[in-house]
Amino acid sequence: MTPSVATSSAALTPATQVALVDALVEQGWYVGNGVIDLGLCEALNSEVLHRAVYNGLDEAGIGRGQQHLLRKDIRGDAIHWLDRESVAQRRYLEAMSELQQALNHALFLGLFEYEAHFAHYPPGAFYQRHLDSFRGRANRVISTVGYLTPDWPSDGGGEMVIYHPDDPSQEVARVVPEAGTFACFLSEKIPHEVLPTRCPRTSIAGWFRRNASLGGVLDPAR
Ligand code: OGA
Ligand code: MN
């Protein structure tokens, strides 16, 4: 089958956008299966796998700007920031731009920017439990994860575990990283982790951001 990426719309359906907004308001997180067009996932997956093979990825770190540290004991993925280089990237970013408008319209969040990177977790890699943003520091407001690997096996591991915002010992969801699945959550509130994967695991992690300077201190985008 030829990926239909050039012709079909990548946007989330209106029904998905409504369900997503409701879930964010009610519980702080949303997960949907079959949300991202599979032809688009296939094109994005090929792009990140090609980079993984030809050394086109950077080791992921923790912290931003000058506090950036490489810590394989905390996270083991390799990344590439989306740069609009391919049609597939531009279609994904267009879908996120529409989602941004829907979120701003429904929730008055004042989101003004979106940053995202491909992630490739080799077998054995994981990402320990964390928050994507700390109140008063960075300005990531809403996190998104789009999964790209087709036919994820039931014993493949690599699930993203979502924990309760008020009780981080309570697991509330386990997300299988299957192509088409899309997750979205409040960056400051929802603890989450990636369990060790047994298969190469590909995704796009992204963040809607608010104003980049806080008290005169510029918050670096990455
Ligand atoms: C992240 C992250 C989750 C995932 O990159 O901050 O939590 O399932 N990713 O890839
Ligand atoms: Mn995260």
mmCIF file of N, CA and C and ligand atoms in Angstrom, residues 75 77 117 119 121 127 130 132 145 147 160 185 192 194 201 203 205 207, ligand 1:
data_model
loop_
_atom_site.group_PDB
_atom_site.id
_atom_site.type_symbol
_atom_site.label_atom_id
_atom_site.label_comp_id
_atom_site.label_asym_id
_atom_site.label_seq_id
_atom_site.Cartn_x
_atom_site.Cartn_y
_atom_site.Cartn_z
ATOM 1 N N ARG A 75 16.884 8.495 31.038
ATOM 2 C CA ARG A 75 16.187 8.294 29.764
ATOM 3 C C ARG A 75 17.158 7.795 28.706
ATOM 4 N N ASP A 77 16.399 7.398 25.157
ATOM 5 C CA ASP A 77 16.009 7.585 23.760
ATOM 6 C C ASP A 77 16.989 8.488 23.031
ATOM 7 N N HIS A 117 9.813 16.668 18.997
ATOM 8 C CA HIS A 117 10.918 15.882 18.453
ATOM 9 C C HIS A 117 10.506 14.437 18.203
ATOM 10 N N ALA A 119 11.357 10.597 18.606
ATOM 11 C CA ALA A 119 12.131 9.851 19.603
ATOM 12 C C ALA A 119 12.244 8.401 19.151
ATOM 13 N N TYR A 121 13.528 4.834 20.829
ATOM 14 C CA TYR A 121 14.012 4.077 21.987
ATOM 15 C C TYR A 121 14.515 2.732 21.481
ATOM 16 N N TYR A 127 12.274 5.627 30.046
ATOM 17 C CA TYR A 127 12.336 7.010 30.546
ATOM 18 C C TYR A 127 11.642 6.994 31.897
ATOM 19 N N HIS A 130 8.494 11.127 35.391
ATOM 20 C CA HIS A 130 8.831 12.555 35.431
ATOM 21 C C HIS A 130 7.605 13.410 35.115
ATOM 22 N N ASP A 132 6.777 16.897 32.693
ATOM 23 C CA ASP A 132 7.404 17.584 31.559
ATOM 24 C C ASP A 132 7.680 19.047 31.854
ATOM 25 N N VAL A 145 1.939 13.099 22.663
ATOM 26 C CA VAL A 145 2.786 12.024 22.138
ATOM 27 C C VAL A 145 2.014 11.293 21.046
ATOM 28 N N TYR A 147 2.302 8.075 18.495
ATOM 29 C CA TYR A 147 3.082 6.830 18.360
ATOM 30 C C TYR A 147 3.129 6.377 16.907
ATOM 31 N N MET A 160 3.703 3.641 27.894
ATOM 32 C CA MET A 160 3.787 4.859 28.715
ATOM 33 C C MET A 160 2.766 4.707 29.844
ATOM 34 N N PHE A 185 -1.609 15.415 27.600
ATOM 35 C CA PHE A 185 -1.820 15.603 29.038
ATOM 36 C C PHE A 185 -1.256 16.935 29.507
ATOM 37 N N HIS A 192 4.443 10.696 34.450
ATOM 38 C CA HIS A 192 4.374 9.591 33.489
ATOM 39 C C HIS A 192 5.764 9.011 33.305
ATOM 40 N N VAL A 194 8.133 5.914 30.694
ATOM 41 C CA VAL A 194 8.156 4.927 29.614
ATOM 42 C C VAL A 194 8.832 3.675 30.154
ATOM 43 N N ARG A 201 11.289 1.518 19.427
ATOM 44 C CA ARG A 201 10.023 2.220 19.701
ATOM 45 C C ARG A 201 10.129 3.646 19.191
ATOM 46 N N SER A 203 8.277 7.518 18.256
ATOM 47 C CA SER A 203 7.170 8.414 18.593
ATOM 48 C C SER A 203 7.566 9.846 18.262
ATOM 49 N N ALA A 205 7.227 13.298 20.447
ATOM 50 C CA ALA A 205 6.816 13.965 21.681
ATOM 51 C C ALA A 205 6.820 15.466 21.413
ATOM 52 N N TRP A 207 5.195 19.647 22.694
ATOM 53 C CA TRP A 207 4.685 20.484 23.771
ATOM 54 C C TRP A 207 4.148 21.797 23.232
HETATM 55 C C1 OGA B 1 8.850 12.576 26.909
HETATM 56 C C2 OGA B 1 7.947 11.430 27.206
HETATM 57 C C3 OGA B 1 6.600 9.583 26.438
HETATM 58 C C4 OGA B 1 6.526 8.560 25.355
HETATM 59 O O1 OGA B 1 9.510 12.567 25.841
HETATM 60 O O2 OGA B 1 8.918 13.510 27.745
HETATM 61 O O3 OGA B 1 7.495 11.353 28.318
HETATM 62 O O4 OGA B 1 5.624 7.695 25.454
HETATM 63 N N1 OGA B 1 7.616 10.558 26.226
HETATM 64 O O5 OGA B 1 7.333 8.567 24.413
#
